[in-house]
Amino acid sequence: MKRIISIILVAFICTFTACDLERLPYTDLPAESIANDPDGSFEPLMNGVYSQMKNWSDAMHRCGEYAGDNITIRGTSTDAFFDFISYSRSPVNYRLNNFWNYSYKVIAQTSNIIKLVDEGKSTYIDNKLGECYFMRGLSYFYLVRAFGRPFYQSPETNLGVPIVNGTPDDVFGDLPDRSNVRETYEQAIRDLEKGAEMMTENNGPIFGSREAAWAILSKVYLFMSGTYDLPNQEYARKSIEYADKVINSGTYSLLDRETFMKYNTFTPENNKETIFAVKRVASEFSGYDHYYNFNGMYAVVGGMGWGEMYASAKYLALLDETGRNDWRNGKIVDARANFIAPQYETKDSLVFRFISDLYNDGGTQTGFLYTQLPVKVTGNTATCADSENTYTLTPIDVEQGSWSIKYKDGKTYQGYVDQFIKLNRAILMFYVLKCSREGEESHLHSPVISRLAEMYLNKAEAAAKIGDYATALAALNTIRERSLPGEGYTSLNASNAEERIDKERTLELAFQAERSYDVYRNGRALTRYYPGAHNAMDVIQPTDYRSIYFIPQQAIDSYPEGSTLTQNPTSN
């Protein structure tokens, strides 16, 4: 009987039970056909791999972005993704399980292709095998940063994820427990380096390439480079090495400011800054399907989407730090503000908008509240009123519309005179469009995994960690001055490098599923002191058990008797 290779090759630890093995074939091919005619077999094989990446990218984004501080949500939700926002951290979460499943499906499928096909038969075959190594290494890295503790925290003793390169011969036999964090990182590096060696053809940003492997290697080594307080200079230099390989390859170039402001509207193939993206096409969606990918939460576009998750006040404040972005009048100071779309009510409803502290009946602060009060402005005089009081505002920068108010709670708050912005359950509706409008197709979006701007930011951080502040400053300002012409930093040193580099990474890489991992890998706490349904007073330390995810319970339960898949700690 011919041995049949199921192209999806189910995630080895998540889809089998004691009585059966779930198989979800993209297509089936006899193993002999693959081995004897790899050229003819590779197209459906690789289509299957990239198909899994599409499903993977949705779950990956939610795990990485929702746990950060770039977004806020209008209220609590029964959807499993709210666990990521609230840090309630449950192992019984179907979205978390999807991330695990699709990651291991990619690992299983690429591994089986690698086992079946010999290297050296042709440039085409070697390139495709290189793509397999690339996607397997990418998957291990994304898994370990979500489920394993930050690398600087004892990588030899902390647990990473199981390393199983291919479907086990006996899927009901013993399965391996989790390797440690260092071993998992080393597996990712081996795969990515092997992929870079084998991929000699670059077929564009929707396929694996040598440059895409270098880009992920730069990120991997950055994650291994320690904190600013205790840097690992060896790994920092490796991060710079691979960032420079991409930058100097000549394959990519930074978009100019005006073109960058439309980044989200370009398909990956038509974007010279994108290194690797998971390609999505409009035909994959039908009607209201546009609601159900992660980008449907960020905005309503073309009548599609929930529009219930918005840019956070913390992120908006960063955008306004150099100068106020006045969307009402089309005055965009920071180019990255063009990916944000506040939902104004009318042009006649002028208000003074600020954020005040929120307290319970016992006088304990529980959060923050957006407030918009009708305002009258005459020159340098402005007044506003609520149902109880009339307030005279103090000018800060009248031209920028910036004023302060001494509020009824006795505190002074700074805010802006602006049009009234719509509220959804007391949360201002600042839509995020960075993940929508590809080709102007509603919420169509091909998730960006790496782009050239990140290489400069990686280089800046890694250079700062080795004390090369001149190199760090040049790399950092390359990105900053693209969005803020003439506003480059004049200096970078040990006292300000972390704050400035972190700020630019936050602004530039927002809504690309990087933020929460960036905070914890550098040994910093996550604070979310802004309005939203999260616990705004909760500070999550990098050593908190909640800074990483639980192993999905379904994966643990699927292990056969006699094998163990160790869970992450459930408390500190």
Coordinates of C-alpha atoms in Angstrom, one line a residue:
M1 CA 0.0 0.0 0.0
K2 CA 1.3 3.4 -0.9
R3 CA 2.2 5.5 2.1
I4 CA 0.1 8.7 1.8
I5 CA 1.4 12.0 3.0
S6 CA -1.3 14.3 4.2
I7 CA -0.3 17.7 3.0
I8 CA -1.6 19.6 6.0
L9 CA 0.1 17.1 8.4
V10 CA -1.8 17.9 11.5
A11 CA -0.2 19.6 14.4
F12 CA 1.4 16.7 16.1
I13 CA 0.3 17.6 19.6
C14 CA -3.1 19.2 19.2
T15 CA -5.4 17.3 16.9
F16 CA -5.2 13.6 17.9
T17 CA -7.2 11.8 20.6
A18 CA -7.0 8.3 22.0
C19 CA -9.4 7.0 19.4
D20 CA -8.6 8.8 16.2
L21 CA -6.3 11.2 14.3
E22 CA -7.8 14.2 12.7
R23 CA -6.6 14.9 9.2
L24 CA -7.4 18.1 7.3
P25 CA -5.8 17.6 3.9
Y26 CA -5.1 20.4 1.5
T27 CA -4.4 17.6 -0.9
D28 CA -2.9 14.2 -0.7
L29 CA 0.2 13.0 -2.6
P30 CA 1.9 9.7 -2.5
A31 CA 5.4 9.9 -0.9
E32 CA 6.9 8.2 -3.9
S33 CA 5.5 11.0 -6.2
I34 CA 7.1 13.7 -4.0
A35 CA 10.5 12.0 -3.9
N36 CA 10.6 11.0 -7.5
D37 CA 9.1 14.2 -9.0
P38 CA 9.7 17.0 -6.5
D39 CA 9.5 19.7 -9.2
G40 CA 6.0 18.7 -10.1
S41 CA 4.9 18.2 -6.5
F42 CA 6.3 21.3 -4.9
E43 CA 3.6 23.7 -6.0
P44 CA 0.7 22.0 -4.1
L45 CA 3.1 21.2 -1.3
M46 CA 4.2 24.9 -0.8
N47 CA 0.6 26.2 -1.4
G48 CA -0.4 24.1 1.6
V49 CA 2.3 25.6 3.7
Y50 CA 1.5 29.2 2.8
S51 CA -2.2 28.4 3.3
Q52 CA -1.4 27.6 6.9
M53 CA 0.5 30.8 7.3
K54 CA -2.7 32.7 6.5
N55 CA -4.6 31.1 9.4
W56 CA -1.5 31.5 11.6
S57 CA -1.2 35.2 11.0
D58 CA -4.6 36.1 12.5
A59 CA -4.0 34.2 15.7
M60 CA -0.4 35.4 15.9
H61 CA -1.4 39.1 15.6
R62 CA -4.0 38.9 18.3
C63 CA -1.6 37.3 20.8
G64 CA 1.1 39.9 20.0
E65 CA -0.8 43.1 19.6
Y66 CA -3.7 42.9 22.0
A67 CA -1.4 42.3 25.0
G68 CA 0.4 45.5 24.3
D69 CA -0.4 49.2 24.9
N70 CA -1.1 50.5 21.4
I71 CA -4.8 49.6 21.5
T72 CA -7.8 49.9 23.7
I73 CA -11.3 48.3 23.5
R74 CA -14.7 49.8 24.1
G75 CA -15.8 47.2 26.7
T76 CA -15.4 43.6 27.9
S77 CA -16.0 40.9 25.4
T78 CA -17.0 37.2 25.5
D79 CA -14.6 36.5 22.6
A80 CA -11.5 34.6 23.6
F81 CA -9.3 37.4 22.5
F82 CA -10.3 39.5 25.5
D83 CA -8.1 37.2 27.6
F84 CA -5.1 38.7 25.8
I85 CA -6.2 42.2 26.6
S86 CA -7.3 41.6 30.2
Y87 CA -4.3 39.3 31.1
S88 CA -6.7 36.9 32.6
R89 CA -4.6 34.2 30.9
S90 CA -6.6 31.0 30.5
P91 CA -5.2 27.9 28.8
V92 CA -8.7 27.1 27.6
N93 CA -8.8 29.6 24.8
Y94 CA -9.5 28.7 21.2
R95 CA -7.6 31.6 19.7
L96 CA -4.5 30.7 21.7
N97 CA -5.0 27.1 20.6
N98 CA -5.2 28.2 17.0
F99 CA -1.9 30.0 17.2
W100 CA -0.3 26.8 18.6
N101 CA -2.0 24.6 16.1
Y102 CA -1.2 26.5 13.0
S103 CA 2.4 27.0 14.1
Y104 CA 2.9 23.3 14.5
K105 CA 1.1 22.6 11.2
V106 CA 3.6 24.8 9.4
I107 CA 6.4 23.0 11.3
A108 CA 5.1 19.6 10.6
Q109 CA 4.5 20.2 6.9
T110 CA 7.8 21.9 6.2
S111 CA 9.6 19.2 8.1
N112 CA 8.1 16.4 6.2
I113 CA 8.9 18.1 2.9
I114 CA 12.5 18.5 4.0
K115 CA 12.7 14.8 4.9
L116 CA 11.2 13.7 1.6
V117 CA 13.2 15.7 -0.8
D118 CA 17.0 15.6 -1.2
E119 CA 19.0 18.8 -1.5
G120 CA 21.1 19.5 -4.6
K121 CA 18.8 18.3 -7.3
S122 CA 18.1 21.7 -8.8
T123 CA 18.3 25.4 -7.8
Y124 CA 14.5 25.5 -7.8
I125 CA 14.2 22.6 -5.4
D126 CA 16.9 24.0 -3.1
N127 CA 15.1 27.3 -3.1
K128 CA 11.8 25.7 -2.1
L129 CA 13.6 23.7 0.6
G130 CA 15.1 26.9 1.8
E131 CA 11.6 28.4 2.1
C132 CA 10.6 25.4 4.3
Y133 CA 13.6 26.0 6.6
F134 CA 12.7 29.7 6.8
M135 CA 9.1 29.1 7.7
R136 CA 9.9 26.4 10.2
G137 CA 12.5 28.7 11.9
L138 CA 10.0 31.6 11.8
S139 CA 7.4 29.4 13.5
Y140 CA 9.7 28.3 16.3
F141 CA 10.7 31.8 17.0
Y142 CA 7.2 33.1 17.2
L143 CA 6.2 30.2 19.4
V144 CA 9.0 30.7 21.9
R145 CA 8.5 34.4 22.3
A146 CA 4.8 33.8 23.1
F147 CA 5.1 30.7 25.3
G148 CA 8.7 31.0 26.7
R149 CA 10.1 33.6 29.0
P150 CA 12.2 36.4 27.7
F151 CA 15.7 35.2 26.7
Y152 CA 17.5 37.3 29.3
Q153 CA 15.7 35.3 32.1
S154 CA 17.7 32.1 32.4
P155 CA 17.2 30.5 29.0
E156 CA 18.9 27.3 30.0
T157 CA 16.3 26.6 32.7
N158 CA 13.1 28.2 31.4
L159 CA 11.0 26.2 29.1
G160 CA 10.5 26.9 25.4
V161 CA 8.4 24.7 23.2
P162 CA 8.6 21.1 22.0
I163 CA 11.0 20.5 19.1
V164 CA 9.6 17.9 16.7
N165 CA 10.7 18.4 13.1
G166 CA 8.2 16.3 11.3
T167 CA 5.2 14.1 12.0
P168 CA 6.3 11.4 14.5
D169 CA 6.4 7.9 13.1
D170 CA 4.1 6.9 15.9
V171 CA 1.8 9.7 16.7
F172 CA 0.4 7.7 19.6
G173 CA 3.8 7.0 21.1
D174 CA 5.9 9.1 23.4
L175 CA 6.1 12.8 22.5
P176 CA 8.8 15.2 23.7
D177 CA 8.2 17.7 26.4
R178 CA 9.3 21.3 25.9
S179 CA 12.9 22.1 25.2
N180 CA 14.4 25.0 27.1
V181 CA 14.3 28.5 25.7
R182 CA 17.9 28.5 24.5
E183 CA 17.5 25.2 22.6
T184 CA 14.3 26.6 21.0
Y185 CA 16.1 29.8 19.9
E186 CA 19.0 27.7 18.6
Q187 CA 16.6 25.5 16.5
A188 CA 15.1 28.7 15.0
I189 CA 18.6 30.1 14.2
R190 CA 19.7 26.8 12.6
D191 CA 16.6 26.7 10.4
L192 CA 16.8 30.4 9.4
E193 CA 20.5 30.2 8.6
K194 CA 20.0 27.0 6.5
G195 CA 17.1 28.7 4.7
A196 CA 19.2 31.8 4.0
E197 CA 22.0 29.5 2.6
M198 CA 19.6 27.6 0.3
M199 CA 17.5 30.4 -1.0
T200 CA 19.4 31.9 -3.9
E201 CA 16.3 33.3 -5.7
N202 CA 14.1 36.1 -4.4
N203 CA 10.6 35.7 -5.7
G204 CA 9.2 38.7 -3.9
P205 CA 7.9 39.5 -0.4
I206 CA 5.1 37.0 -0.3
F207 CA 7.6 34.1 -0.4
G208 CA 10.5 33.2 1.8
S209 CA 13.8 34.6 0.7
R210 CA 17.4 34.8 1.8
E211 CA 16.7 38.4 2.8
A212 CA 13.6 37.5 4.7
A213 CA 15.6 34.9 6.7
W214 CA 18.2 37.5 7.5
A215 CA 15.5 39.9 8.7
I216 CA 14.1 37.3 11.1
L217 CA 17.6 36.4 12.2
S218 CA 18.2 40.1 13.0
K219 CA 15.1 40.0 15.2
V220 CA 15.9 36.7 16.8
Y221 CA 19.4 38.0 17.9
L222 CA 17.8 41.3 19.1
F223 CA 15.6 39.2 21.3
M224 CA 18.7 37.5 22.6
S225 CA 20.6 40.7 23.1
G226 CA 19.6 41.2 26.7
T227 CA 18.3 44.4 28.3
Y228 CA 19.8 47.8 28.1
D229 CA 21.0 47.4 31.7
L230 CA 22.6 44.0 31.1
P231 CA 23.2 43.7 27.3
N232 CA 24.6 40.6 25.6
Q233 CA 27.0 42.3 23.1
E234 CA 27.8 39.2 21.2
Y235 CA 24.1 38.8 20.2
A236 CA 23.7 42.5 19.6
R237 CA 26.5 42.4 17.1
K238 CA 24.8 39.5 15.3
S239 CA 21.6 41.4 15.1
I240 CA 23.5 44.3 13.5
E241 CA 25.2 41.9 11.1
Y242 CA 22.0 40.5 9.8
A243 CA 20.2 43.9 9.7
D244 CA 23.1 45.2 7.6
K245 CA 22.9 42.2 5.2
V246 CA 19.3 43.2 4.5
I247 CA 19.9 46.9 4.3
N248 CA 23.0 46.5 2.0
S249 CA 21.4 43.9 -0.2
G250 CA 19.9 46.6 -2.4
T251 CA 16.6 44.6 -2.7
Y252 CA 14.5 47.0 -0.6
S253 CA 14.2 50.7 -0.1
L254 CA 12.4 52.9 2.4
L255 CA 9.3 54.6 1.0
D256 CA 9.4 58.4 1.0
R257 CA 7.2 60.2 3.6
E258 CA 4.2 60.7 1.3
T259 CA 4.2 57.2 -0.1
F260 CA 4.8 55.7 3.4
M261 CA 1.6 57.4 4.6
K262 CA -0.3 55.1 2.2
Y263 CA 1.7 52.0 3.1
N264 CA -1.4 50.0 4.1
T265 CA -3.0 50.5 0.6
F266 CA -0.2 48.7 -1.3
T267 CA -0.1 45.0 -2.0
P268 CA 3.1 43.4 -0.8
E269 CA 4.3 42.8 -4.3
N270 CA 4.0 46.5 -5.0
N271 CA 5.7 47.7 -1.8
K272 CA 9.5 48.1 -2.1
E273 CA 9.9 48.3 1.7
T274 CA 8.1 45.0 2.6
I275 CA 10.5 42.1 3.1
F276 CA 8.0 39.3 4.0
A277 CA 4.2 39.4 4.3
V278 CA 1.5 36.7 4.5
K279 CA -0.4 37.3 1.3
R280 CA -4.2 37.6 1.5
V281 CA -6.4 38.2 -1.5
A282 CA -10.0 39.5 -1.8
S283 CA -11.3 36.2 -3.2
E284 CA -10.6 34.6 0.2
F285 CA -13.3 36.7 1.7
S286 CA -17.0 36.7 1.0
G287 CA -19.3 39.4 2.2
Y288 CA -19.2 39.7 6.0
D289 CA -16.0 37.6 6.3
H290 CA -14.2 40.9 6.5
Y291 CA -15.5 41.2 10.1
Y292 CA -13.8 38.2 11.4
N293 CA -10.1 38.8 10.9
F294 CA -8.3 40.8 13.5
N295 CA -8.4 44.0 11.4
G296 CA -12.2 44.0 11.5
M297 CA -11.9 45.0 15.2
Y298 CA -10.0 48.2 14.4
A299 CA -12.4 50.1 12.1
V300 CA -15.5 50.0 10.0
V301 CA -14.4 50.3 6.3
G302 CA -16.8 50.1 3.4
G303 CA -19.6 49.1 5.8
M304 CA -17.5 46.2 7.1
G305 CA -16.0 45.6 10.5
W306 CA -16.9 45.8 14.2
G307 CA -14.9 49.0 14.8
E308 CA -14.7 48.3 18.6
M309 CA -10.9 48.5 19.2
Y310 CA -9.1 51.8 18.9
A311 CA -5.7 53.4 19.1
S312 CA -4.9 53.9 22.8
A313 CA -4.5 57.3 24.4
K314 CA -0.9 56.3 25.2
Y315 CA -0.1 55.7 21.5
L316 CA -1.9 58.9 20.4
A317 CA 0.1 60.9 22.9
L318 CA 3.3 59.6 21.3
L319 CA 2.1 60.6 17.9
D320 CA 1.4 64.1 19.2
E321 CA 4.6 64.5 21.2
T322 CA 6.5 66.4 18.5
G323 CA 3.5 68.4 17.4
R324 CA -0.2 68.0 17.5
N325 CA -1.7 66.0 14.6
D326 CA -4.9 67.8 13.7
W327 CA -6.9 65.3 11.6
R328 CA -9.8 67.7 11.5
N329 CA -7.8 70.1 9.3
G330 CA -5.7 67.5 7.6
K331 CA -2.5 68.6 9.5
I332 CA -0.5 65.4 9.9
V333 CA 2.7 66.1 11.8
D334 CA 3.9 62.5 12.3
A335 CA 3.4 60.5 9.1
R336 CA 2.4 57.5 11.2
A337 CA -0.7 59.4 12.4
N338 CA -2.1 58.9 8.9
F339 CA -2.9 55.3 9.8
I340 CA -5.3 56.6 12.5
A341 CA -8.8 58.0 11.7
P342 CA -10.7 59.7 14.5
Q343 CA -14.5 59.5 14.0
Y344 CA -15.6 63.1 14.3
E345 CA -19.3 64.0 15.0
T346 CA -19.8 67.3 13.3
K347 CA -17.7 70.4 12.4
D348 CA -19.9 72.6 14.7
S349 CA -19.5 70.7 18.0
L350 CA -16.3 72.2 19.5
V351 CA -15.2 70.7 22.7
F352 CA -12.4 70.6 25.2
R353 CA -11.2 67.0 25.4
F354 CA -9.1 65.6 28.2
I355 CA -8.5 62.4 30.2
S356 CA -9.4 62.5 33.9
D357 CA -8.7 60.0 36.7
L358 CA -11.6 57.7 37.7
Y359 CA -12.3 56.7 41.3
N360 CA -14.6 54.2 43.0
D361 CA -16.9 55.2 45.9
G362 CA -14.0 54.4 48.4
G363 CA -11.8 57.0 46.7
T364 CA -9.4 54.5 45.1
Q365 CA -8.4 55.2 41.6
T366 CA -9.7 52.5 39.2
G367 CA -8.9 53.9 35.8
F368 CA -9.2 56.8 33.5
L369 CA -12.1 58.6 31.7
Y370 CA -12.3 60.5 28.4
T371 CA -14.2 63.8 28.9
Q372 CA -15.4 66.2 26.2
L373 CA -17.0 69.4 27.4
P374 CA -18.6 72.1 25.2
V375 CA -16.1 75.0 24.9
K376 CA -16.0 78.6 23.9
V377 CA -12.8 80.1 22.7
T378 CA -12.1 83.8 22.2
G379 CA -8.4 84.6 21.5
N380 CA -6.5 83.5 24.6
T381 CA -9.6 83.0 26.7
A382 CA -11.5 79.7 26.8
T383 CA -14.3 78.4 29.0
C384 CA -16.1 75.1 29.2
A385 CA -18.8 73.7 31.4
D386 CA -20.3 70.4 32.7
S387 CA -23.6 70.0 34.6
E388 CA -22.1 71.4 37.8
N389 CA -19.3 73.8 37.0
T390 CA -17.9 76.3 34.5
Y391 CA -14.2 76.2 34.0
T392 CA -11.8 78.8 32.7
L393 CA -9.0 77.1 30.8
T394 CA -5.3 78.0 31.0
P395 CA -3.6 78.3 27.6
I396 CA -0.5 76.1 27.0
D397 CA -0.2 76.4 23.2
V398 CA -3.2 78.2 21.7
E399 CA -2.0 77.6 18.1
Q400 CA -1.8 73.9 18.8
G401 CA -5.2 74.0 20.6
S402 CA -3.5 72.9 23.8
W403 CA -5.0 74.0 27.2
S404 CA -5.3 72.8 30.7
I405 CA -8.2 72.6 33.1
K406 CA -8.3 72.6 36.9
Y407 CA -11.1 70.0 37.2
K408 CA -13.7 69.4 39.9
D409 CA -11.5 66.7 41.5
G410 CA -8.9 69.3 42.3
K411 CA -6.4 68.0 39.7
T412 CA -5.1 69.8 36.6
Y413 CA -5.3 68.0 33.3
Q414 CA -4.0 69.0 29.9
G415 CA -6.2 68.6 26.8
Y416 CA -7.1 69.8 23.3
V417 CA -9.8 72.0 21.9
D418 CA -11.2 70.0 19.0
Q419 CA -14.3 68.7 17.3
F420 CA -16.4 66.2 19.2
I421 CA -15.2 62.7 18.5
K422 CA -17.7 59.9 18.7
L423 CA -17.7 57.6 21.7
N424 CA -18.4 53.9 22.0
R425 CA -19.1 53.1 25.6
A426 CA -17.1 56.1 26.8
I427 CA -14.1 55.3 24.6
L428 CA -13.1 57.7 21.8
M429 CA -13.3 56.1 18.4
F430 CA -9.8 56.5 16.9
Y431 CA -10.0 53.9 14.1
V432 CA -6.8 52.1 13.1
L433 CA -6.4 51.7 9.4
K434 CA -2.9 50.3 9.2
C435 CA -4.3 46.8 8.8
S436 CA -7.0 47.7 6.2
R437 CA -7.6 49.1 2.7
E438 CA -5.0 47.0 0.8
G439 CA -5.8 47.8 -2.8
E440 CA -8.6 49.9 -1.3
E441 CA -10.4 46.6 -0.7
S442 CA -12.3 47.2 2.6
H443 CA -10.3 45.3 5.3
L444 CA -8.1 43.4 3.0
H445 CA -4.6 43.2 4.6
S446 CA -1.6 41.0 4.1
P447 CA 0.0 40.9 7.5
V448 CA 3.6 42.3 7.4
I449 CA 6.1 40.1 9.2
S450 CA 9.2 42.2 8.4
R451 CA 10.0 45.4 6.5
L452 CA 13.1 47.5 6.0
A453 CA 12.3 50.1 8.6
E454 CA 12.5 47.5 11.3
M455 CA 16.1 46.6 10.2
Y456 CA 17.1 50.2 10.9
L457 CA 15.4 50.0 14.3
N458 CA 17.0 46.7 15.1
K459 CA 20.4 48.2 14.2
A460 CA 19.8 51.2 16.4
E461 CA 18.9 49.2 19.4
A462 CA 21.7 46.7 19.0
A463 CA 24.3 49.4 18.4
A464 CA 23.2 51.2 21.5
K465 CA 23.6 48.0 23.5
I466 CA 27.2 47.7 22.4
G467 CA 27.8 51.4 23.1
D468 CA 28.1 52.5 19.5
Y469 CA 25.8 55.5 19.8
A470 CA 26.9 57.2 16.6
T471 CA 25.7 54.2 14.6
A472 CA 22.6 53.9 16.7
L473 CA 21.7 57.6 16.2
A474 CA 22.2 57.4 12.4
A475 CA 20.0 54.3 12.1
L476 CA 17.3 55.7 14.4
N477 CA 17.1 59.1 12.7
T478 CA 16.8 57.4 9.3
I479 CA 13.3 56.2 10.5
R480 CA 12.4 59.1 12.7
E481 CA 13.1 61.8 10.0
R482 CA 11.1 59.9 7.4
S483 CA 8.0 60.5 9.5
L484 CA 9.1 63.7 11.2
P485 CA 11.2 65.7 8.7
G486 CA 13.7 67.9 10.5
E487 CA 13.0 66.4 13.9
G488 CA 15.9 64.0 14.1
Y489 CA 17.5 63.5 17.5
T490 CA 20.7 65.6 18.0
S491 CA 22.2 63.1 20.5
L492 CA 22.0 59.6 21.7
N493 CA 23.8 58.3 24.8
A494 CA 23.4 55.9 27.7
S495 CA 21.0 58.2 29.5
N496 CA 18.4 58.6 26.7
A497 CA 19.0 55.8 24.2
E498 CA 16.5 53.3 25.6
E499 CA 13.7 55.9 25.8
R500 CA 14.2 57.2 22.3
I501 CA 14.7 53.9 20.6
D502 CA 11.7 52.4 22.4
K503 CA 9.6 55.3 21.4
E504 CA 10.4 55.0 17.7
R505 CA 9.9 51.2 17.7
T506 CA 6.5 51.8 19.3
L507 CA 5.4 54.4 16.8
E508 CA 6.8 52.6 13.7
L509 CA 5.9 49.0 14.5
A510 CA 2.5 49.6 16.0
F511 CA -0.2 47.1 15.0
Q512 CA 2.4 44.6 13.7
A513 CA 2.2 42.3 16.8
E514 CA 5.5 43.4 18.2
R515 CA 4.8 45.7 21.2
S516 CA 4.2 43.4 24.1
Y517 CA 7.2 41.3 23.3
D518 CA 9.4 44.3 22.9
V519 CA 8.5 45.5 26.4
Y520 CA 9.2 42.3 28.2
R521 CA 12.3 41.2 26.4
N522 CA 14.0 44.4 27.6
G523 CA 13.0 43.8 31.2
R524 CA 10.4 46.5 31.4
A525 CA 6.9 46.6 32.9
L526 CA 3.8 47.1 30.8
T527 CA 1.6 50.0 31.9
R528 CA -1.7 50.9 30.4
Y529 CA -2.7 54.1 32.2
Y530 CA -5.4 55.1 29.8
P531 CA -9.2 54.6 29.3
G532 CA -10.5 51.2 28.2
A533 CA -12.0 47.9 29.4
H534 CA -8.7 46.6 30.7
N535 CA -7.5 46.9 34.3
A536 CA -5.8 50.3 33.8
M537 CA -4.1 50.2 37.2
D538 CA -2.5 46.8 36.7
V539 CA 1.2 46.9 36.0
I540 CA 2.5 43.7 34.4
Q541 CA 6.2 43.1 35.2
P542 CA 8.4 41.2 32.8
T543 CA 8.8 38.5 35.5
D544 CA 5.0 38.1 36.0
Y545 CA 3.7 34.7 35.0
R546 CA 1.1 36.5 32.9
S547 CA 3.8 38.1 30.6
I548 CA 3.8 34.8 28.6
Y549 CA 0.9 32.6 27.5
F550 CA -0.2 29.3 29.0
I551 CA 0.3 26.2 26.8
P552 CA -3.2 25.4 25.4
Q553 CA -4.9 22.9 27.5
Q554 CA -6.0 21.0 24.4
A555 CA -2.4 20.4 23.5
I556 CA -1.6 19.1 26.9
D557 CA -4.7 16.9 26.9
S558 CA -3.8 15.4 23.5
Y559 CA -0.5 14.0 24.8
P560 CA -0.7 10.3 25.0
E561 CA -0.4 8.5 28.4
G562 CA 3.3 8.4 29.4
S563 CA 4.2 11.7 27.7
T564 CA 4.2 15.1 29.4
L565 CA 3.7 18.5 28.0
T566 CA 4.6 20.8 30.9
Q567 CA 2.4 23.8 31.6
N568 CA 3.7 27.3 32.4
P569 CA 3.5 28.4 36.0
T570 CA 0.0 29.6 37.0
S571 CA 1.2 32.1 39.6
N572 CA 4.4 34.0 40.6

